[in-house]
Backbone as numpy.savetxt, mean C-alpha at the origin, in Angstrom:
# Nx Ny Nz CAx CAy CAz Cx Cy Cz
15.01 33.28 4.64 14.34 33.86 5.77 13.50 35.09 5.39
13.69 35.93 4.48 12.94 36.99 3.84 11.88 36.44 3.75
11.82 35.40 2.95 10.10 34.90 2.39 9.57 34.55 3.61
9.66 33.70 4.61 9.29 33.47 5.45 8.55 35.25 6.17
9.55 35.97 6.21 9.03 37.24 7.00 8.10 38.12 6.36
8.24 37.85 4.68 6.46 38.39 4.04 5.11 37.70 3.72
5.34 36.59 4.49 4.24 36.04 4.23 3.23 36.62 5.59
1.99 36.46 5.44 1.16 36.97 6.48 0.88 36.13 7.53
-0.31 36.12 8.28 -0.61 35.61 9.38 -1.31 34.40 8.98
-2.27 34.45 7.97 -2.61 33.24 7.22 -1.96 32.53 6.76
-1.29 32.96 5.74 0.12 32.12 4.94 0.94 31.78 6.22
1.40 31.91 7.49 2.24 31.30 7.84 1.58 30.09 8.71
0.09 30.20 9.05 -0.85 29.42 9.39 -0.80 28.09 8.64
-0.95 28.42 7.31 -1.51 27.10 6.22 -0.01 26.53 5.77
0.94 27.22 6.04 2.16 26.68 5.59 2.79 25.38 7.24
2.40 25.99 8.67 2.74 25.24 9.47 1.47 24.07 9.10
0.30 24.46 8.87 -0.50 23.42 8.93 -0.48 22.18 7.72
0.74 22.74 6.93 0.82 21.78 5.73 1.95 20.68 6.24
2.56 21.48 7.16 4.09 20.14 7.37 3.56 19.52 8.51
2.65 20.13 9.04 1.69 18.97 9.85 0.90 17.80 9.32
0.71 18.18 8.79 -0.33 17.48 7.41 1.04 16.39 6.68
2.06 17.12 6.34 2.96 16.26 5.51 3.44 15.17 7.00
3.58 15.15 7.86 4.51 14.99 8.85 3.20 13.99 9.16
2.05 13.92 9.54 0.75 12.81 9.44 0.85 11.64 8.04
0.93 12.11 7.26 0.62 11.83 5.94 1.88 10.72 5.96
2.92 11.75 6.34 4.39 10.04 6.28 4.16 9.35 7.07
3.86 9.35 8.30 3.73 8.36 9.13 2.86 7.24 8.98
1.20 7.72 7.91 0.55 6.84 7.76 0.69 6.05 6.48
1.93 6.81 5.75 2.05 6.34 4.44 3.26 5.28 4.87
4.01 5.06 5.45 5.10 4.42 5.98 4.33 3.44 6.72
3.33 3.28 7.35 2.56 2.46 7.93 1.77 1.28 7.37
1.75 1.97 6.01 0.77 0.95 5.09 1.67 0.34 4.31
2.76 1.21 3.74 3.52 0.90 2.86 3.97 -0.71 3.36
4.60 -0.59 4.69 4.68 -1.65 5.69 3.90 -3.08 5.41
2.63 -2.49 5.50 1.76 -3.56 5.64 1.68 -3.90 4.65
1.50 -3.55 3.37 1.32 -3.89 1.52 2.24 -4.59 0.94
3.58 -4.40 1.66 4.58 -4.42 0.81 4.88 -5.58 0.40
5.43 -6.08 -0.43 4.87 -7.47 -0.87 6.52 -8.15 -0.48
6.70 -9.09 0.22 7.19 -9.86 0.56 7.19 -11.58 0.41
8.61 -12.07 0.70 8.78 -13.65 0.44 7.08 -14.26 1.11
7.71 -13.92 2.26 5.91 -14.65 2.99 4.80 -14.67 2.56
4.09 -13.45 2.08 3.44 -13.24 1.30 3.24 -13.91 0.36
4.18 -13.75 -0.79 3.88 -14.45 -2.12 3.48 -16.42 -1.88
4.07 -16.30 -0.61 4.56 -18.45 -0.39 3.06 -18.28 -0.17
2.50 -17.36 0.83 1.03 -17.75 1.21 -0.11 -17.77 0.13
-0.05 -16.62 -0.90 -0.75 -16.57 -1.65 -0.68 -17.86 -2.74
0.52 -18.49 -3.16 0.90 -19.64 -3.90 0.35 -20.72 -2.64
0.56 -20.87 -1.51 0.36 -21.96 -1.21 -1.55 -22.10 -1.01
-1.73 -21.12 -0.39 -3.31 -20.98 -0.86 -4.17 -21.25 -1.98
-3.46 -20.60 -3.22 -4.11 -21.08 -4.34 -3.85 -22.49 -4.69
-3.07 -23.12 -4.00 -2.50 -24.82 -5.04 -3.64 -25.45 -3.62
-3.79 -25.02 -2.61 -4.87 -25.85 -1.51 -6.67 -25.65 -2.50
-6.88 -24.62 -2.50 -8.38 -23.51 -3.10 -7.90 -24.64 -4.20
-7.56 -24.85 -5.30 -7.41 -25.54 -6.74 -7.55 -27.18 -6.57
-6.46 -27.42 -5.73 -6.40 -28.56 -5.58 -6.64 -29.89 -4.41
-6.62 -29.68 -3.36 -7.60 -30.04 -2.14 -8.84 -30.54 -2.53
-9.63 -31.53 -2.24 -10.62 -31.79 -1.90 -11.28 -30.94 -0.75
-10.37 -31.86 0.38 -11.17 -31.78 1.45 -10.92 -29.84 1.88
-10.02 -29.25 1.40 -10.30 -27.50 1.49 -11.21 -27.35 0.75
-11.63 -27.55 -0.05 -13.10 -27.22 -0.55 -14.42 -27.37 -0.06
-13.98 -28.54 0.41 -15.44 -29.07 1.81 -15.76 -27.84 2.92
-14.18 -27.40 3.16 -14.53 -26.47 4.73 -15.09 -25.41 4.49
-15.85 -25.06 5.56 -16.91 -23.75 5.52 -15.92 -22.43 5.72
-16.34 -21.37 5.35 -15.73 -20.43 5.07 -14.65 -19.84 6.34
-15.16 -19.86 7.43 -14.49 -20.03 8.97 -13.44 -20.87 8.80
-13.61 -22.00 8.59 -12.68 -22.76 8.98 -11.84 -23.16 7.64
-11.96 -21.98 6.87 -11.11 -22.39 5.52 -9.94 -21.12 6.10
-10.28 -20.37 6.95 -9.74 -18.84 7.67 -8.90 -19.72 8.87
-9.22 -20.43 9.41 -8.26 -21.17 10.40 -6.99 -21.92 9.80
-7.54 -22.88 9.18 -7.04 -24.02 7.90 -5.89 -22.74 7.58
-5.63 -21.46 6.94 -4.91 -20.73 6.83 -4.21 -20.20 7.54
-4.39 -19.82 8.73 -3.77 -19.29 10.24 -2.59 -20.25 10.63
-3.16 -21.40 10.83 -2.54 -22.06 11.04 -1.68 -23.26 10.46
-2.01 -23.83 9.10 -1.30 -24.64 8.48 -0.32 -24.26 7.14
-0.88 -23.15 7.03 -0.36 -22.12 5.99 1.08 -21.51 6.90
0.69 -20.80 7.94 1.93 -20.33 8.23 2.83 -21.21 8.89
2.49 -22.61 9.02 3.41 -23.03 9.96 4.65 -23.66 9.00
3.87 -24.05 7.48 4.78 -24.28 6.50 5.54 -23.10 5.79
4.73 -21.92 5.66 5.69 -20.83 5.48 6.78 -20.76 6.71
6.42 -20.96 7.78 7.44 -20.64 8.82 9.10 -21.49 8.72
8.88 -22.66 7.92 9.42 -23.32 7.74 10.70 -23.29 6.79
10.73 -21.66 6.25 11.73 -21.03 5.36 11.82 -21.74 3.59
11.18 -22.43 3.65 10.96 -22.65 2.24 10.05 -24.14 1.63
8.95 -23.94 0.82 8.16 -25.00 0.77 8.77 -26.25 0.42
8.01 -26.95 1.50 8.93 -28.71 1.26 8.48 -29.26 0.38
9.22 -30.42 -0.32 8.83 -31.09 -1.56 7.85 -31.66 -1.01
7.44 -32.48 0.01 6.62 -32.93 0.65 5.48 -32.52 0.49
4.97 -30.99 0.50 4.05 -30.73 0.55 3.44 -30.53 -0.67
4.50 -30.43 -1.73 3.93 -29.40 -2.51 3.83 -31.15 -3.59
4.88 -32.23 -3.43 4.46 -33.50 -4.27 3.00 -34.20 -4.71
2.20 -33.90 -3.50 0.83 -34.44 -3.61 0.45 -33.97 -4.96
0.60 -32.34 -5.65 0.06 -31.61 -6.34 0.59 -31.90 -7.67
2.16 -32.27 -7.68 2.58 -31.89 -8.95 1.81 -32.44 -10.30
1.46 -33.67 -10.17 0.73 -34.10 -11.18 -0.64 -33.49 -11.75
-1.30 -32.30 -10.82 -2.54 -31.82 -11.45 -2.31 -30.56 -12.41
-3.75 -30.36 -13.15 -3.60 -29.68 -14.60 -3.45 -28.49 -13.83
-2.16 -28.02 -14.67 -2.17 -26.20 -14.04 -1.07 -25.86 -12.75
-0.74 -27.20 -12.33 0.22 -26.96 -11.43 1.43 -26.13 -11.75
2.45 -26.80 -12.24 3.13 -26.36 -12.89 3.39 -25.08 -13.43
2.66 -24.28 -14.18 2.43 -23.12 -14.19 2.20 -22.19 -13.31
1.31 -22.79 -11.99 1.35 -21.83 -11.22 2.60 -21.81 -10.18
3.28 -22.93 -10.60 4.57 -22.71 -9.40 5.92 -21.91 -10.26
5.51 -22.29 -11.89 6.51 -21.50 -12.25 5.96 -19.37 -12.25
4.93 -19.56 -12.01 4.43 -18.47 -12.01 4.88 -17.27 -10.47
4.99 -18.43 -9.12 5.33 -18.57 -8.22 6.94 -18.04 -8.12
7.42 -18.75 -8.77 9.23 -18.50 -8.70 9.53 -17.61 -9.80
9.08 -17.06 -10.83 9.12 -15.90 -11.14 8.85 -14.51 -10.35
7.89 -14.77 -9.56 7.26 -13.52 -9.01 8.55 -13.47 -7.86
8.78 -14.26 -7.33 10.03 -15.11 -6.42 11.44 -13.98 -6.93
11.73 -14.71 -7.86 12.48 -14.27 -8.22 12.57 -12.43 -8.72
11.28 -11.77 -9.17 11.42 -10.27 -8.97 10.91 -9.70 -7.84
10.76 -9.99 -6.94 10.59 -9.49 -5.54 11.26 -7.98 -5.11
12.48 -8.27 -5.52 13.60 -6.79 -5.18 12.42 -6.07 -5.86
12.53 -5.85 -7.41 12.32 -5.09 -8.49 10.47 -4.74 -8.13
9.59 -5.86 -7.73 8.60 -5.71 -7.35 8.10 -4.64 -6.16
9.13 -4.69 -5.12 9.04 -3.51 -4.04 9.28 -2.41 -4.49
10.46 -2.12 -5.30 11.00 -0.81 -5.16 10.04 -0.10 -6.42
9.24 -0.80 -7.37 7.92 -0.39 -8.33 7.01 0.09 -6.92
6.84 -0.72 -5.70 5.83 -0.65 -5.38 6.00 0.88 -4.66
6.98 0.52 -3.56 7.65 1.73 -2.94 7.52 2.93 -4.20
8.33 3.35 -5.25 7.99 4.22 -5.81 6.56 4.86 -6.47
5.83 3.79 -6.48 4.23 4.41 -6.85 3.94 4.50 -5.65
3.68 4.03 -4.40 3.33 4.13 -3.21 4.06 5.55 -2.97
4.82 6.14 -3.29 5.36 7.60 -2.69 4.82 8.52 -3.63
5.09 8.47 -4.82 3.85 9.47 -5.56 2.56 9.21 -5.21
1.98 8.44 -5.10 0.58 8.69 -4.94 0.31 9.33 -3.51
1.46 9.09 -2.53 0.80 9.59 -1.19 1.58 10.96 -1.47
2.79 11.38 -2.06 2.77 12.30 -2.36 1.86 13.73 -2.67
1.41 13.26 -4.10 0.14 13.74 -4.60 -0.68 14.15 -3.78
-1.42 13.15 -2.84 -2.58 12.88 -1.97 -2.16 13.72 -1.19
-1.02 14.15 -0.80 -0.43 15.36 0.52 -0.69 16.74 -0.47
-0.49 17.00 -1.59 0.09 18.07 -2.28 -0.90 18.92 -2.77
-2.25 17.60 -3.20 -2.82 18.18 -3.79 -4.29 18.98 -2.54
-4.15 18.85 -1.50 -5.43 19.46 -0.68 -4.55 20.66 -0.36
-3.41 20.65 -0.03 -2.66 21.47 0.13 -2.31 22.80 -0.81
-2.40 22.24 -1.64 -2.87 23.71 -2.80 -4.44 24.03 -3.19
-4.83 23.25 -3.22 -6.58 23.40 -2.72 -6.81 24.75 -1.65
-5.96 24.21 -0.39 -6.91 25.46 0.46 -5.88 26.71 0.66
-5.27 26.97 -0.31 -4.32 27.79 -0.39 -4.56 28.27 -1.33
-4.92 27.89 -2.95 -5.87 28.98 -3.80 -7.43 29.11 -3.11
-7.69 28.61 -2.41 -9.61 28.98 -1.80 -9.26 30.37 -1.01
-7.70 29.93 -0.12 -7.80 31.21 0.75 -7.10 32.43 -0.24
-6.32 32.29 -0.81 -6.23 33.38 -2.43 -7.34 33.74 -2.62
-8.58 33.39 -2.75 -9.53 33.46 -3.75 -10.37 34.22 -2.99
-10.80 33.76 -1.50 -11.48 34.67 -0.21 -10.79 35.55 -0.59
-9.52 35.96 0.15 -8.71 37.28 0.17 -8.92 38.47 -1.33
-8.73 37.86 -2.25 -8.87 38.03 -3.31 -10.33 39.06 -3.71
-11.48 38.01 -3.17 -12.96 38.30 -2.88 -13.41 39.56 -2.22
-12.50 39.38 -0.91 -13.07 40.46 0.18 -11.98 42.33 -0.25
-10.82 41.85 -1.13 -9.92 42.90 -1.18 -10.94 43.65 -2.55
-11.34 43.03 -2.86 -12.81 43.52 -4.34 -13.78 44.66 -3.58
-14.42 44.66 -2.07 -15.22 44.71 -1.51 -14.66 45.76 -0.95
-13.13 46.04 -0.44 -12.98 46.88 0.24 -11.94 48.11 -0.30
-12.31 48.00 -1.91 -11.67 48.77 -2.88 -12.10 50.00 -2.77
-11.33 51.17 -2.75 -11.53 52.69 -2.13 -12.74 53.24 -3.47
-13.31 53.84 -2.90 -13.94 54.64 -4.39 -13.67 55.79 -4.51
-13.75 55.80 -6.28 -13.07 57.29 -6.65 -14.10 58.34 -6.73
């Protein structure tokens, strides 16, 4: 509580305006983190997308719109389905490259845990940082004013 009571009218300014700033900063960093975070669904969509984009004919035919529908809706209804059916995925097995990309698929599958908590931890330093570092920015500028004007109003001998 001492430090708190020598800091000035500025310093206690830029210090509330920093946990404001931090207190923004989590909410939008928790928001994205959300949205990024790489999940089962995710990975099925991105695998099941690429084996349609590779191997499909007729997805190659559709115009760019309706390659965005074609996804909305037939993509998630087999993801919805809790795990890709042999069914779907049999048409494919025989083409060049398959294989690889499904074992590529169930690897990524399989580090998922280990994949978030990489992600989560760089995702918190960097928004970290991104909070820390404007935050000492305008806290040596206002050092540096103060600093400036206490030059200016030095007594003469």
């Amino acid at each position: 509580m001492k430090l708190l009571n020598k800091l000035n009218g500025w310093q206690r300014l830029w210090a509330l305006m920093s946990i404001l700033f931090l207190l923004f900063w989590i909410g939008l960093a928790v928001s994205i983190i959300q949205e990024e975070l790489p999940t089962e669904k995710k990975l099925k969509k991105r695998f099941l997308t690429e084996i349609f984009e590779n191997y499909e004919p007729k997805y190659k035919e559709l115009p760019s719109l309706e390659k965005q529908k074609f996804k909305q809706k037939y993509l998630d209804e087999i993801i919805e389905e809790k795990k890709l059916t042999q069914s779907v995925l049999s048409d494919y097995r025989n083409e060049k490259g398959f294989l690889e990309r499904e074992e590529k698929y169930l690897n990524e599958l399989k580090n998922l845990p280990k994949a978030k908590y990489r992600y989560i931890g760089a995702a918190i330093g960097t928004y970290f940082l991104s909070w820390l570092l404007p935050v000492v920015i305008v806290y040596l500028f206002g050092v540096s004013v103060a600093w400036v004007i206490k030059g200016f109003k030095q007594e003469k001998v």
